[in-house]
Amino acid sequence: MKGTSLSGVERDALRGRSITIHSPATVANMVCGFDVLGFAVQEPYDIMRIGFSENKGVTIINEDEYDLPTKPEDNVAGAALLAMMEELEEGIGFELRINKQIKPGSGVGSSAASAAGAVVAANRLLGERFTKEDLVRFAMNGEKVASGVKHADNIAPCIYGGVTLIRSIFPLDIVPLHAPPLYVSIVHPQIEVRTSDARGILKQQVQLKDAIRQWGNIAGLVAGLLKNDYALIGRSLEDVLIEPVRSILIPDFEEIKKRSKDAGALGGGISGSGPSIFMLSKDEQTARLVEQEMKAVYARLLLDHHTYVTTINMEGVKFIG
Ligand code: HSE
């Protein structure tokens, strides 16, 4: 959708209007699906307000404690908006207020929430000029600022809601997937893992036998989701490529996984590039038991942590007013 222009009447209608959204956290990879699977959760979420501004370009106002860059090119939300504005024929201006509740570097899609939230909200302000696929394309520019590469496994579920398969990013091919009801336990140890670092340590070659196991798991996970087959979902939540390398960055990762499964979790692993760990359960009671196990491990290590028990967010970015 190139060269979209605003009429004078539309511009007048935009003036003074603003929109508030909640942009949700997301769990990328879903264990075996590195860069190709992800889902949105109900909590946590960032709060953002965007309005039309008399000043051309993007003005960013941080309303949180994180002191993120306000220069649009260096800000993930700003970069996403700038990419969108390149496809609007005439220069307009946005003022974006960001109140991040999703800590940067936590592994639950903090940068994606900012980038996706900004373009979804701006698009609403513009009268839904762009498709969801366009919005993913714009928001991936934010991921590039954050991690050095474009990937859509946080962005796509943030925009579409639910579980998404990103079959390809060039060209974009996004497949929203059905999923049965699932409860999600997340523990976020209060250490920061930069996605760029967590990507930098990965091996660039894989053995054929490992690749076979991995694509068997991805296919099994997708089939399990589509068929509401919880046992198949659980069996398929295995990652023989990425987790063995990245898990060394996360304190007591194996113990959390074992204790969570012993408590009844279907399975789980590193959320995105970590350090958060997520586990899926069939019911809330089990998800809460899993949360207790996660807390117990980090309490013993005297490691500060936050936990969430939540469900899959089917809506994605939510308009508040
Ligand atoms: N797929 C990306 C990675 C997600 O694992 O590096 C980052 O949140």
Coordinates of C-alpha atoms and ligand atoms in Angstrom, one line a residue:
M1 CA 0.0 0.0 0.0
K2 CA 2.2 2.8 -1.2
G3 CA 1.6 6.5 -1.6
T4 CA -1.4 6.7 0.7
S5 CA -2.4 10.4 1.0
L6 CA -4.7 12.2 3.4
S7 CA -7.4 14.6 2.2
G8 CA -7.7 18.0 3.8
V9 CA -10.9 16.9 5.4
E10 CA -9.3 13.8 6.9
R11 CA -6.4 15.9 8.2
D12 CA -8.9 18.2 10.0
A13 CA -10.6 15.2 11.5
L14 CA -7.3 13.9 12.8
R15 CA -6.3 17.1 14.5
G16 CA -6.6 16.8 18.2
R17 CA -7.6 13.2 18.2
S18 CA -5.7 10.6 20.2
I19 CA -6.0 6.9 20.9
T20 CA -4.9 4.8 23.9
I21 CA -4.0 1.2 23.5
H22 CA -2.7 -1.8 25.5
S23 CA 0.0 -3.6 23.6
P24 CA 0.5 -7.1 25.0
A25 CA 3.6 -9.1 25.8
T26 CA 4.3 -12.1 23.5
V27 CA 6.1 -15.4 23.8
A28 CA 8.3 -16.0 20.7
N29 CA 9.6 -19.3 19.4
M30 CA 7.2 -21.5 21.4
V31 CA 10.2 -23.6 22.2
C32 CA 10.8 -25.4 18.9
G33 CA 9.8 -22.7 16.4
F34 CA 12.7 -20.3 16.5
D35 CA 11.7 -17.2 14.6
V36 CA 8.5 -18.8 13.2
L37 CA 6.0 -19.3 16.1
G38 CA 4.7 -17.0 18.8
F39 CA 1.7 -16.1 20.9
A40 CA 0.3 -13.1 22.7
V41 CA -0.6 -13.1 26.4
Q42 CA -3.1 -11.1 28.4
E43 CA -0.5 -9.8 30.8
P44 CA 1.7 -7.8 31.0
Y45 CA 1.1 -5.1 28.5
D46 CA 2.4 -1.6 27.6
I47 CA 0.1 1.4 27.7
M48 CA 0.6 3.9 24.8
R49 CA -1.2 7.0 23.7
I50 CA -0.8 8.4 20.2
G51 CA -2.1 11.6 18.8
F52 CA -1.8 13.7 15.7
S53 CA 0.8 16.4 16.2
E54 CA 1.3 19.8 14.5
N55 CA 5.0 19.0 14.4
K56 CA 6.0 16.8 11.5
G57 CA 7.7 13.5 12.2
V58 CA 7.5 11.6 15.5
T59 CA 7.7 13.0 18.9
I60 CA 8.3 10.5 21.7
I61 CA 7.5 11.1 25.3
N62 CA 8.5 8.4 27.8
E63 CA 6.2 8.0 30.8
D64 CA 8.1 5.2 32.5
E65 CA 11.3 4.5 34.3
Y66 CA 13.3 3.0 31.5
D67 CA 14.9 6.1 29.9
L68 CA 14.7 4.6 26.4
P69 CA 15.9 6.7 23.4
T70 CA 13.5 9.5 22.3
K71 CA 15.1 10.1 18.9
P72 CA 12.6 8.3 16.6
E73 CA 15.3 6.5 14.5
D74 CA 16.7 5.0 17.7
N75 CA 13.4 4.1 19.3
V76 CA 11.7 0.9 18.3
A77 CA 8.2 2.5 18.2
G78 CA 9.7 5.5 16.4
A79 CA 11.4 3.4 13.8
A80 CA 8.2 1.5 13.1
L81 CA 6.2 4.7 12.8
L82 CA 8.8 6.3 10.5
A83 CA 8.5 3.2 8.2
M84 CA 4.8 3.7 8.1
M85 CA 5.1 7.4 7.4
E86 CA 7.3 6.7 4.4
E87 CA 4.3 5.2 2.7
L88 CA 2.0 8.2 3.4
E89 CA 2.4 10.7 0.6
E90 CA 2.5 13.8 2.7
G91 CA 4.3 14.6 5.9
I92 CA 2.2 14.4 9.1
G93 CA 3.2 14.3 12.7
F94 CA 2.5 12.0 15.6
E95 CA 3.0 12.4 19.3
L96 CA 3.5 9.1 21.1
R97 CA 3.4 8.7 24.9
I98 CA 4.8 5.4 26.0
N99 CA 4.3 3.9 29.5
K100 CA 6.2 0.6 29.4
Q101 CA 5.0 -2.1 31.8
I102 CA 7.0 -4.8 30.0
K103 CA 10.6 -4.5 31.0
P104 CA 13.1 -4.2 28.1
G105 CA 15.3 -7.3 27.8
S106 CA 12.9 -9.5 29.6
G107 CA 12.2 -12.0 26.8
V108 CA 8.5 -11.3 26.5
G109 CA 8.4 -9.1 23.5
S110 CA 9.0 -5.7 25.1
S111 CA 10.3 -4.1 21.9
A112 CA 7.6 -5.7 19.8
A113 CA 4.9 -4.3 22.1
S114 CA 6.2 -0.8 21.5
A115 CA 6.7 -1.2 17.8
A116 CA 3.5 -3.0 17.0
G117 CA 1.4 -0.9 19.4
A118 CA 2.6 2.3 17.8
V119 CA 1.7 1.4 14.2
V120 CA -1.6 -0.3 15.2
A121 CA -2.7 2.8 17.1
A122 CA -1.5 5.2 14.3
N123 CA -3.3 3.1 11.7
R124 CA -6.5 3.4 13.7
L125 CA -6.0 7.2 13.9
L126 CA -5.6 7.2 10.1
G127 CA -8.8 5.3 9.6
E128 CA -7.3 1.8 9.1
R129 CA -5.4 2.6 5.9
F130 CA -3.0 -0.3 6.2
T131 CA -3.5 -4.1 6.4
K132 CA -2.3 -6.1 9.4
E133 CA 0.4 -7.5 7.1
D134 CA 1.6 -3.9 6.3
L135 CA 1.7 -3.2 10.1
V136 CA 3.9 -6.2 10.7
R137 CA 6.2 -5.0 7.9
F138 CA 6.5 -1.6 9.5
A139 CA 6.9 -2.9 13.1
M140 CA 9.7 -5.2 12.1
N141 CA 11.8 -2.0 11.6
G142 CA 11.5 -1.6 15.3
E143 CA 12.8 -5.1 15.9
K144 CA 15.8 -4.3 13.7
V145 CA 16.6 -1.4 15.9
A146 CA 16.3 -3.6 19.0
S147 CA 18.2 -6.7 17.9
G148 CA 19.9 -6.0 14.6
V149 CA 17.6 -8.2 12.6
K150 CA 14.0 -8.3 11.4
H151 CA 11.9 -11.1 12.9
A152 CA 8.1 -11.2 13.3
D153 CA 7.5 -13.9 15.9
N154 CA 6.7 -11.3 18.6
I155 CA 5.3 -8.6 16.3
A156 CA 2.8 -10.9 14.4
P157 CA 1.0 -12.3 17.5
C158 CA 1.0 -8.8 19.1
I159 CA -0.9 -7.5 16.0
Y160 CA -3.0 -10.5 15.1
G161 CA -3.5 -12.0 18.6
G162 CA -3.5 -15.7 19.4
V163 CA -0.8 -18.0 18.1
T164 CA 0.8 -17.2 14.8
L165 CA 3.0 -19.0 12.4
I166 CA 5.4 -16.8 10.4
R167 CA 6.1 -19.1 7.5
S168 CA 8.2 -16.5 5.8
I169 CA 9.2 -12.8 6.4
F170 CA 10.5 -12.1 2.9
P171 CA 7.8 -12.1 1.6
L172 CA 5.6 -12.0 4.6
D173 CA 3.4 -15.0 5.1
I174 CA 1.6 -15.1 8.4
V175 CA -0.7 -17.8 9.4
P176 CA -2.9 -17.3 12.5
L177 CA -3.4 -20.7 14.2
H178 CA -6.2 -22.1 16.2
A179 CA -5.2 -23.1 19.7
P180 CA -7.1 -24.8 22.5
P181 CA -7.5 -23.0 25.9
L182 CA -4.0 -22.8 27.5
Y183 CA -2.8 -21.2 30.7
V184 CA 0.7 -19.7 30.7
S185 CA 3.0 -19.4 33.7
I186 CA 5.9 -17.0 33.2
V187 CA 8.9 -16.3 35.4
H188 CA 11.1 -13.3 34.7
P189 CA 14.3 -13.5 36.7
Q190 CA 15.5 -9.9 37.1
I191 CA 18.5 -10.1 34.9
E192 CA 18.7 -8.7 31.4
V193 CA 19.5 -10.7 28.3
R194 CA 19.9 -8.7 25.1
T195 CA 18.3 -10.4 22.1
S196 CA 21.3 -9.4 20.0
D197 CA 23.6 -11.2 22.5
A198 CA 21.3 -14.2 22.7
R199 CA 21.3 -14.4 18.9
G200 CA 25.1 -13.8 18.6
I201 CA 26.0 -17.0 20.6
L202 CA 23.9 -19.3 18.3
K203 CA 25.5 -21.9 16.1
Q204 CA 25.2 -21.1 12.4
Q205 CA 25.2 -24.7 11.3
V206 CA 22.9 -27.5 12.5
Q207 CA 23.2 -31.3 12.1
L208 CA 20.7 -33.0 9.9
K209 CA 19.6 -35.3 12.7
D210 CA 18.8 -32.3 14.9
A211 CA 17.0 -30.5 12.1
I212 CA 14.8 -33.6 11.6
R213 CA 14.0 -33.7 15.3
Q214 CA 13.2 -30.0 15.3
W215 CA 10.9 -29.9 12.3
G216 CA 9.1 -33.0 13.6
N217 CA 8.5 -31.0 16.8
I218 CA 7.3 -27.9 15.0
A219 CA 4.9 -29.9 12.8
G220 CA 3.7 -31.8 16.0
L221 CA 3.1 -28.6 17.8
V222 CA 1.1 -27.1 15.0
A223 CA -0.9 -30.3 14.6
G224 CA -1.4 -30.5 18.4
L225 CA -2.8 -26.9 18.5
L226 CA -5.1 -27.5 15.5
K227 CA -6.4 -30.8 16.9
N228 CA -6.7 -29.6 20.6
D229 CA -4.4 -32.5 21.4
Y230 CA -2.7 -31.5 24.7
A231 CA -0.5 -34.5 24.9
L232 CA 0.9 -33.9 21.4
I233 CA 1.5 -30.2 22.3
G234 CA 3.4 -31.3 25.4
R235 CA 5.5 -33.9 23.5
S236 CA 6.4 -31.3 20.8
L237 CA 7.6 -28.6 23.2
E238 CA 11.2 -29.6 22.8
D239 CA 14.0 -27.6 21.3
V240 CA 17.3 -29.4 20.3
L241 CA 18.8 -26.4 18.5
I242 CA 18.5 -23.2 20.4
E243 CA 17.7 -24.0 24.0
P244 CA 20.9 -26.1 24.7
V245 CA 23.0 -23.0 23.8
R246 CA 20.9 -20.2 25.3
S247 CA 19.9 -21.9 28.5
I248 CA 23.3 -21.4 30.0
L249 CA 22.4 -17.7 30.2
I250 CA 19.4 -18.5 32.5
P251 CA 20.0 -19.5 36.2
D252 CA 18.6 -22.9 37.1
F253 CA 16.8 -23.2 33.8
E254 CA 16.8 -27.1 33.8
E255 CA 15.5 -27.2 37.4
I256 CA 12.6 -24.9 36.6
K257 CA 11.7 -26.9 33.6
K258 CA 11.8 -30.2 35.6
R259 CA 9.9 -28.9 38.6
S260 CA 7.2 -27.3 36.3
K261 CA 6.7 -30.5 34.4
D262 CA 6.5 -32.5 37.7
A263 CA 3.8 -30.1 38.8
G264 CA 1.8 -30.9 35.7
A265 CA 2.8 -28.4 33.0
L266 CA 2.5 -29.7 29.5
G267 CA 5.9 -28.2 28.8
G268 CA 7.6 -25.0 28.0
G269 CA 11.1 -23.4 27.7
I270 CA 12.8 -20.1 27.1
S271 CA 10.4 -17.2 26.3
G272 CA 11.9 -15.5 23.2
S273 CA 15.5 -15.0 23.7
G274 CA 15.2 -15.1 27.5
P275 CA 15.7 -14.7 30.4
S276 CA 12.0 -15.3 31.0
I277 CA 10.8 -18.9 31.1
F278 CA 7.3 -19.9 30.2
M279 CA 5.3 -23.1 30.8
L280 CA 1.9 -24.1 29.3
S281 CA -0.8 -25.9 31.3
K282 CA -4.2 -27.2 30.6
D283 CA -5.9 -25.5 33.6
E284 CA -5.4 -22.6 35.9
Q285 CA -4.8 -24.6 39.0
T286 CA -1.8 -26.4 37.4
A287 CA -0.5 -23.1 36.1
R288 CA -0.6 -21.7 39.6
L289 CA 1.3 -24.7 41.0
V290 CA 3.9 -24.2 38.3
E291 CA 4.2 -20.6 39.3
Q292 CA 4.9 -21.7 42.9
E293 CA 7.7 -24.0 41.7
M294 CA 9.2 -21.2 39.6
K295 CA 9.1 -18.9 42.6
A296 CA 10.6 -21.5 44.9
V297 CA 13.6 -22.1 42.7
Y298 CA 14.5 -18.4 42.4
A299 CA 13.7 -17.6 46.1
R300 CA 16.3 -20.3 47.0
L301 CA 18.8 -18.5 44.7
L302 CA 17.9 -15.2 46.3
L303 CA 17.2 -14.0 42.7
D304 CA 14.6 -11.3 42.3
H305 CA 11.9 -12.3 39.9
H306 CA 8.4 -11.6 38.7
T307 CA 5.8 -14.1 37.7
Y308 CA 2.6 -14.1 35.7
V309 CA -0.2 -16.6 35.3
T310 CA -2.1 -15.6 32.3
T311 CA -3.9 -16.9 29.2
I312 CA -3.4 -16.5 25.4
N313 CA -4.6 -13.1 24.2
M314 CA -6.7 -13.7 21.2
E315 CA -7.2 -10.0 20.4
G316 CA -3.7 -8.6 20.3
V317 CA -3.4 -4.8 20.7
K318 CA -6.5 -3.5 22.5
F319 CA -8.1 -0.1 22.0
I320 CA -8.9 1.6 25.3
G321 CA -10.2 4.9 24.2
Ligands
HSE1 N1 12.9 -15.3 17.7 C1 13.6 -14.3 18.4 C2 14.8 -14.9 19.1 C3 12.7 -13.7 19.5 O1 14.7 -15.9 19.8 O2 15.9 -14.3 19.0 C4 13.3 -12.6 20.3 O3 12.3 -12.2 21.2

